[in-house]
XYZ file of N, CA and C in Angstrom:
576
model
N 25.771 60.686 14.815
C 24.699 60.898 15.768
C 24.386 62.412 15.688
N 23.115 62.757 15.539
C 22.662 63.955 15.402
C 21.989 64.395 16.598
N 22.283 65.881 17.118
C 21.928 66.286 18.278
C 20.454 66.856 18.271
N 19.659 66.433 19.408
C 18.493 66.982 19.377
C 18.299 68.584 19.589
N 17.013 69.116 19.265
C 17.018 70.635 19.617
C 17.344 70.979 20.793
N 17.046 70.189 21.960
C 17.271 70.457 23.353
C 18.777 70.440 23.588
N 19.269 69.407 23.087
C 20.984 69.326 23.204
C 21.500 70.432 22.651
N 21.079 70.906 21.569
C 21.681 72.050 20.676
C 21.492 73.276 21.495
N 20.414 73.438 22.167
C 20.096 74.643 22.822
C 20.957 74.607 24.284
N 21.049 73.527 24.956
C 21.915 73.267 26.214
C 23.166 73.696 25.837
N 23.807 73.136 24.656
C 25.224 73.444 24.278
C 25.380 74.980 23.878
N 24.436 75.526 23.360
C 24.653 76.898 22.890
C 24.597 77.658 24.233
N 23.796 77.392 25.146
C 23.685 78.113 26.463
C 24.949 77.952 27.328
N 25.685 76.750 27.371
C 26.909 76.440 28.049
C 27.982 77.386 27.517
N 27.993 77.401 26.045
C 29.154 78.178 25.178
C 28.999 79.696 25.577
N 27.786 80.276 25.802
C 27.774 81.614 26.030
C 28.015 81.845 27.501
N 27.650 81.112 28.281
C 28.037 81.142 29.760
C 29.447 81.159 29.817
N 30.250 80.194 29.082
C 31.694 80.194 29.174
C 32.264 81.437 28.508
N 31.726 82.048 27.375
C 32.275 83.141 26.705
C 32.250 84.318 27.997
N 31.001 84.371 28.793
C 31.095 85.443 29.785
C 31.987 85.203 30.802
N 32.213 84.083 31.193
C 33.116 83.769 32.295
C 34.563 84.148 31.624
N 34.950 84.021 30.524
C 36.223 84.307 30.009
C 36.383 85.885 30.074
N 35.316 86.607 29.735
C 35.304 88.109 29.795
C 35.328 88.626 31.006
N 34.593 87.924 32.128
C 34.741 88.491 33.394
C 36.239 88.021 34.104
N 36.636 87.000 33.822
C 38.000 86.824 34.138
C 38.988 87.899 33.666
N 38.880 88.022 32.398
C 39.890 89.138 31.938
C 39.604 90.434 32.537
N 38.518 90.862 32.849
C 38.163 92.029 33.589
C 38.749 92.010 35.076
N 38.591 90.904 35.664
C 39.470 90.620 37.064
C 40.921 90.918 36.829
N 41.553 90.381 35.825
C 42.993 90.594 35.584
C 43.219 91.973 35.411
N 42.395 92.902 34.647
C 42.524 94.387 34.612
C 42.689 94.958 35.955
N 41.573 94.707 36.874
C 41.540 95.170 38.113
C 42.573 94.687 39.120
N 42.968 93.430 38.901
C 44.019 92.981 39.708
C 45.414 93.810 39.424
N 45.547 94.022 38.127
C 46.835 94.885 37.823
C 46.603 96.189 38.378
N 45.560 96.840 38.125
C 45.459 98.187 38.770
C 45.581 98.299 40.322
N 44.917 97.381 41.015
C 44.928 97.229 42.478
C 46.405 97.108 42.755
N 47.109 96.039 42.047
C 48.632 95.882 42.490
C 49.465 97.193 42.123
N 49.301 97.749 41.225
C 49.859 99.259 40.905
C 49.707 100.123 42.016
N 48.438 100.107 42.476
C 47.930 101.011 43.556
C 48.829 100.629 44.962
N 48.805 99.202 45.106
C 49.511 98.951 46.485
C 51.060 99.309 46.238
N 51.626 98.952 45.168
C 53.144 99.513 44.966
C 53.416 100.780 44.998
N 52.469 101.605 44.388
C 52.622 103.070 44.296
C 52.323 103.625 45.657
N 51.687 102.817 46.762
C 51.409 103.420 47.979
C 52.719 103.739 48.713
N 53.732 103.207 48.288
C 55.168 103.411 49.032
C 55.713 104.519 48.578
N 55.363 105.317 47.632
C 55.855 106.626 47.016
C 55.802 107.608 48.029
N 56.876 108.601 48.083
C 56.785 109.620 48.937
C 55.662 110.699 48.803
N 55.262 110.835 47.611
C 54.141 111.688 47.287
C 52.694 111.280 47.323
N 52.639 109.918 48.073
C 51.342 109.302 48.388
C 50.713 109.961 49.320
N 49.176 110.342 49.159
C 48.468 111.100 50.312
C 47.232 110.280 50.554
N 47.124 110.216 51.781
C 45.620 109.481 52.097
C 44.476 110.315 51.760
N 43.351 109.819 51.636
C 42.290 110.569 51.374
C 41.032 109.929 52.135
N 39.867 110.718 52.253
C 38.511 110.017 52.616
C 37.792 109.589 51.664
N 37.333 108.464 51.787
C 36.249 108.082 50.769
C 35.006 108.956 50.599
N 34.696 109.464 49.567
C 33.566 110.304 49.349
C 32.282 109.403 49.868
N 31.429 110.187 50.501
C 30.130 109.625 51.156
C 29.305 109.113 49.953
N 29.322 109.874 48.649
C 28.491 109.273 47.597
C 29.132 107.881 47.083
N 30.425 107.566 47.379
C 30.660 106.291 46.875
C 30.150 105.263 47.946
N 29.874 105.498 49.272
C 29.358 104.672 50.291
C 27.995 104.354 49.770
N 27.158 105.489 49.370
C 25.708 105.471 49.105
C 25.595 104.598 47.762
N 26.465 104.910 46.806
C 26.353 104.136 45.412
C 26.569 102.764 45.913
N 27.467 102.232 46.705
C 27.662 100.777 46.917
C 26.401 100.159 47.425
N 25.743 100.859 48.329
C 24.460 100.292 48.762
C 23.489 100.157 47.611
N 23.454 101.160 46.738
C 22.606 101.282 45.618
C 22.701 100.036 44.648
N 24.038 99.907 44.370
C 24.506 98.688 43.578
C 24.046 97.273 43.959
N 24.267 97.263 45.205
C 23.925 95.960 45.782
C 22.353 95.833 45.814
N 21.677 96.853 45.924
C 20.249 96.812 45.822
C 19.985 96.372 44.555
N 20.617 96.901 43.525
C 20.283 96.593 42.116
C 20.617 94.997 41.856
N 21.480 94.574 42.532
C 21.771 93.080 42.250
C 20.592 92.368 42.847
N 20.121 92.764 43.875
C 18.820 92.054 44.400
C 17.531 92.163 43.523
N 17.379 93.274 43.049
C 16.298 93.405 42.057
C 16.553 92.796 40.769
N 17.660 92.511 40.260
C 17.996 91.607 39.189
C 17.645 90.354 39.467
N 18.163 89.872 40.583
C 18.040 88.464 41.057
C 16.431 88.013 41.192
N 15.667 89.072 42.053
C 14.372 88.859 42.038
C 13.698 88.844 40.664
N 14.149 89.624 39.814
C 13.535 89.510 38.325
C 13.703 88.309 37.710
N 14.790 87.635 37.907
C 14.966 86.342 37.317
C 14.047 85.213 38.012
N 14.157 85.340 39.246
C 13.138 84.391 39.888
C 11.641 84.765 39.612
N 11.319 85.705 39.228
C 9.811 86.017 38.840
C 9.455 85.772 37.530
N 10.499 85.748 36.490
C 10.321 85.198 35.192
C 10.175 83.891 35.127
N 10.888 83.154 36.031
C 10.864 81.748 36.155
C 9.759 81.201 36.608
N 8.736 82.068 37.113
C 7.399 81.658 37.592
C 6.417 82.366 36.659
N 6.880 82.994 35.627
C 6.089 83.532 34.495
C 5.232 84.709 35.260
N 5.873 85.362 36.066
C 5.328 86.700 36.689
C 5.899 87.820 35.694
N 5.083 88.111 34.798
C 5.645 89.128 33.729
C 5.723 90.391 34.184
N 4.510 90.791 34.824
C 4.539 92.328 35.410
C 5.521 92.497 36.527
N 5.720 91.596 37.352
C 6.729 91.763 38.506
C 8.113 91.691 37.741
N 8.304 90.927 36.786
C 9.627 90.937 36.148
C 10.099 92.365 35.571
N 8.915 92.881 34.947
C 9.101 94.141 34.236
C 9.331 95.164 35.331
N 8.887 95.394 36.436
C 9.039 96.280 37.444
C 10.494 96.079 38.006
N 10.807 95.002 38.391
C 12.188 94.615 38.706
C 13.263 94.955 37.775
N 13.089 94.598 36.476
C 14.064 94.932 35.533
C 14.234 96.524 35.376
N 13.003 97.149 35.360
C 13.089 98.663 35.305
C 13.667 99.331 36.656
N 13.409 98.757 37.775
C 14.229 99.200 38.951
C 15.687 98.848 38.872
N 15.991 97.789 38.425
C 17.424 97.497 38.277
C 18.142 98.557 37.424
N 17.465 98.801 36.399
C 17.875 99.865 35.488
C 18.248 101.233 36.007
N 17.199 101.721 36.799
C 17.220 102.984 37.458
C 18.115 102.833 38.434
N 18.248 101.805 39.410
C 19.388 101.726 40.443
C 20.725 101.791 39.833
N 20.727 101.199 38.537
C 22.288 101.261 37.854
C 22.626 102.672 37.374
N 21.590 103.549 37.077
C 21.768 104.933 36.417
C 22.082 105.686 37.653
N 21.400 105.550 39.069
C 21.452 106.162 40.132
C 22.891 105.850 40.640
N 23.507 104.642 40.539
C 24.820 104.233 40.877
C 25.806 105.105 40.179
N 25.550 105.330 38.887
C 26.433 106.205 38.109
C 26.514 107.530 38.381
N 25.169 108.135 38.612
C 25.073 109.471 39.213
C 25.697 109.717 40.418
N 25.816 108.770 41.219
C 26.492 108.883 42.690
C 27.984 108.689 42.499
N 28.246 108.165 41.516
C 29.889 108.192 41.268
C 30.285 109.563 40.945
N 29.596 109.954 39.856
C 29.793 111.559 39.569
C 29.813 112.527 40.873
N 29.024 112.018 41.609
C 28.725 112.957 42.875
C 30.141 112.861 43.783
N 30.562 111.458 43.810
C 31.626 111.378 44.449
C 32.994 112.047 43.931
N 33.065 112.045 42.448
C 33.953 112.794 41.904
C 33.990 114.491 42.243
N 32.774 114.837 42.404
C 32.519 116.253 42.623
C 33.100 116.528 44.132
N 32.692 115.377 44.969
C 33.250 115.879 46.383
C 34.590 115.644 46.511
N 35.288 114.767 45.609
C 36.898 114.734 45.549
C 37.421 116.109 45.035
N 36.687 116.816 44.024
C 37.252 117.990 43.591
C 36.990 119.158 44.405
N 35.945 119.026 45.179
C 35.543 120.105 46.204
C 36.668 120.225 47.336
N 37.069 118.903 47.651
C 38.296 119.198 48.783
C 39.687 119.069 48.042
N 39.699 119.370 46.692
C 41.004 119.760 46.085
C 41.725 118.448 45.598
N 41.012 117.243 45.427
C 41.651 116.087 44.880
C 41.296 116.056 43.409
N 42.136 116.436 42.584
C 41.900 116.448 41.143
C 42.662 115.423 40.481
N 42.152 114.928 39.244
C 42.522 113.680 38.869
C 43.835 113.912 37.806
N 43.970 115.194 37.388
C 45.194 115.639 36.675
C 45.521 117.218 36.737
N 46.635 117.560 36.408
C 47.003 118.804 36.543
C 48.018 119.112 37.709
N 48.342 120.390 37.870
C 49.517 120.609 38.957
C 49.150 120.302 40.364
N 47.926 120.203 40.578
C 47.491 119.733 42.102
C 47.050 118.476 42.255
N 47.082 117.676 41.242
C 46.795 116.383 41.445
C 47.997 115.467 41.968
N 47.590 114.312 42.611
C 48.620 113.377 43.117
C 48.391 112.070 42.476
N 49.451 111.337 42.857
C 49.278 109.787 42.210
C 48.136 109.204 42.839
N 47.957 109.484 44.109
C 46.709 108.910 44.782
C 45.385 109.054 44.120
N 45.097 110.315 43.796
C 43.776 110.724 43.357
C 43.836 110.285 41.810
N 45.123 110.081 41.055
C 44.814 109.715 39.798
C 44.467 108.289 39.732
N 44.995 107.437 40.672
C 44.885 106.008 40.808
C 43.321 105.844 40.924
N 42.691 106.605 42.045
C 41.351 106.511 42.361
C 40.527 106.868 41.169
N 40.763 107.857 40.356
C 40.029 108.186 39.337
C 39.979 107.111 38.357
N 41.332 106.637 37.977
C 41.354 105.669 37.086
C 40.672 104.219 37.371
N 40.768 103.835 38.474
C 40.140 102.732 38.921
C 38.571 102.863 38.977
N 38.071 103.895 39.299
C 36.724 104.229 39.222
C 36.190 104.491 37.903
N 36.843 105.150 36.990
C 36.432 105.444 35.737
C 36.516 103.994 34.934
N 37.526 103.198 35.011
C 37.373 101.831 34.420
C 36.170 101.062 34.829
N 35.895 101.093 36.046
C 34.878 100.239 36.398
C 33.327 100.834 35.839
N 33.262 102.260 35.788
C 32.283 102.943 35.139
C 32.243 102.601 33.619
N 33.163 102.360 33.143
C 33.114 101.943 31.677
C 32.644 100.497 31.514
N 33.133 99.663 32.322
C 32.373 98.186 32.367
C 31.060 98.377 32.731
N 30.689 99.318 33.728
C 29.237 99.322 34.067
C 28.338 99.967 32.909
N 28.925 100.688 32.089
C 28.227 101.062 30.849
C 27.685 99.932 30.154
N 28.773 98.783 30.075
C 28.389 97.581 29.294
C 27.227 96.961 30.088
N 27.264 96.869 31.380
C 26.258 96.379 32.198
C 24.923 96.841 32.023
N 24.692 98.268 31.793
C 23.617 99.040 31.479
C 22.968 98.728 30.151
N 23.903 98.567 29.186
C 23.443 98.142 27.952
C 22.985 96.772 27.848
N 23.658 95.948 28.685
C 23.048 94.506 28.652
C 21.515 94.628 29.521
N 21.598 95.340 30.406
C 20.074 95.526 31.139
C 19.013 96.046 30.007
N 19.458 97.071 29.218
C 18.567 97.521 28.282
C 18.080 96.371 27.355
N 19.016 95.587 26.923
C 18.912 94.423 25.907
C 17.945 93.544 26.635
N 18.167 93.232 27.768
C 17.312 92.382 28.477
C 15.930 92.802 28.739
N 15.806 94.016 28.980
C 14.432 94.759 29.118
C 13.741 94.712 27.697
N 14.513 94.998 26.581
C 13.899 94.902 25.212
C 13.280 93.444 24.925
N 14.176 92.544 25.114
C 13.959 91.183 25.030
C 12.698 90.712 25.893
N 12.744 91.277 26.979
C 11.588 90.879 27.999
C 10.038 91.433 27.434
N 10.189 92.804 26.688
C 9.178 93.352 26.219
C 8.639 92.586 25.008
N 9.705 92.098 24.244
C 9.327 91.168 23.137
C 8.946 89.796 23.344
N 8.893 89.464 24.712
C 8.341 88.211 25.343
C 9.334 87.196 24.939
N 10.543 87.277 25.139
C 11.459 86.223 24.613
C 11.913 85.318 25.973
N 11.564 85.725 27.061
C 11.821 85.120 28.401
C 10.495 84.433 28.811
N 10.502 83.194 29.379
C 9.264 82.840 30.249
C 10.205 81.578 31.015
N 9.352 80.915 31.841
C 9.979 79.814 32.537
C 10.438 78.847 31.741
N 11.753 78.408 31.993
C 12.510 77.519 31.058
C 13.128 78.085 29.898
N 13.017 79.365 29.767
C 13.640 80.073 28.574
C 14.104 81.511 29.155
N 15.242 81.433 30.017
C 15.696 82.691 30.466
C 17.177 82.965 30.212
N 17.652 82.278 29.378
C 19.277 82.368 29.077
C 19.728 83.743 28.924
N 19.071 84.797 28.191
C 19.523 86.301 27.982
C 19.349 86.829 29.426
N 18.422 86.683 29.907
C 18.100 87.403 31.428
C 19.279 86.644 32.518
N 19.547 85.515 32.296
C 20.564 84.874 33.122
C 22.060 85.404 32.920
N 22.111 85.698 31.648
C 23.526 86.135 31.217
C 23.755 87.602 31.535
N 22.527 88.470 31.499
C 22.594 89.765 31.831
C 22.743 89.644 33.509
N 22.065 88.935 34.143
C 22.253 88.988 35.674
C 23.600 88.458 36.053
N 24.133 87.507 35.377
C 25.567 87.125 35.790
C 26.398 88.288 35.599
N 26.383 88.858 34.625
C 27.314 90.028 34.252
C 26.906 91.266 35.437
N 25.829 91.394 35.679
C 25.547 92.544 36.493
C 26.120 92.102 37.993
N 25.754 90.973 38.412
C 26.200 90.551 39.705
C 27.734 90.568 39.757
N 28.453 90.236 38.728
C 29.993 90.354 38.659
C 30.272 91.855 38.763
N 29.629 92.785 38.130
C 29.981 94.153 38.312
C 29.819 94.640 39.675
N 28.656 94.151 40.471
C 28.455 94.598 41.651
C 29.485 94.148 42.568
N 29.811 92.851 42.418
C 31.044 92.238 43.236
C 32.284 93.021 43.078
N 32.536 93.252 41.755
C 33.764 93.990 41.425
C 33.769 95.301 42.153
N 32.603 96.117 42.161
C 32.682 97.430 42.795
C 32.845 97.279 44.144
N 32.112 96.272 44.884
C 32.424 95.983 46.197
C 33.878 95.803 46.602
N 34.471 94.942 45.807
C 35.843 94.696 46.009
C 36.539 96.008 46.002
N 36.277 96.864 44.801
C 37.163 97.920 44.664
C 36.964 99.090 45.826
N 35.750 99.093 46.273
C 35.288 99.909 47.416
C 36.003 99.553 48.554
N 35.937 98.237 48.981
C 36.570 97.980 50.204
C 38.030 98.077 50.186
N 38.639 97.879 48.878
C 39.999 97.934 48.621
C 40.425 99.382 48.870
N 39.622 100.372 48.175
C 40.170 101.824 48.357
C 39.770 102.335 49.607
N 38.804 101.847 50.423
C 38.450 102.049 51.680
C 39.491 101.908 52.653
N 40.119 100.525 52.633
C 41.002 100.070 53.677
C 42.447 100.323 53.077
N 42.806 100.666 52.033
C 44.158 100.846 51.389
C 44.433 102.176 50.913
N 43.819 103.163 51.543
C 44.001 104.499 51.143
C 45.264 105.089 51.593
């Protein structure tokens, strides 16, 4: 029995979504390990509490807003509103870049108050904080690349109502990164 074109397309879409889920689950495992090590290390005598940089608070709002713009972009392309989709995708990219800038501002705030990631004045606390945030930023770089690919494909007119797989995959990954940052932010905020 031979598959129809639509059946093949549906199977391909399910395979790609499943691969993305596997990738996201592996990322969850990485951060589960990091946050577990953080909790265990908190009992050390040299553990020091810290105040969450205000830039991290602002960046949390920015990344949540970027998730909304990506969601709205997906809804707009499903209605074949190409111009709206374009502006929403570009807004998502801009908000993603602003998130990264705010993360580095947060690092500057930490350094300004004497919390260094390495060196003689660093602590295990700040080293963990920097590692967790930098690992998330590394994954976010992948998210920004996926947004750029989605924008490129959008300009090549590869998306329209009924044909949104690439945009859906990009949105799934971006929403995952947003959720992951929200988890990390709340974890670091309440378990400092």
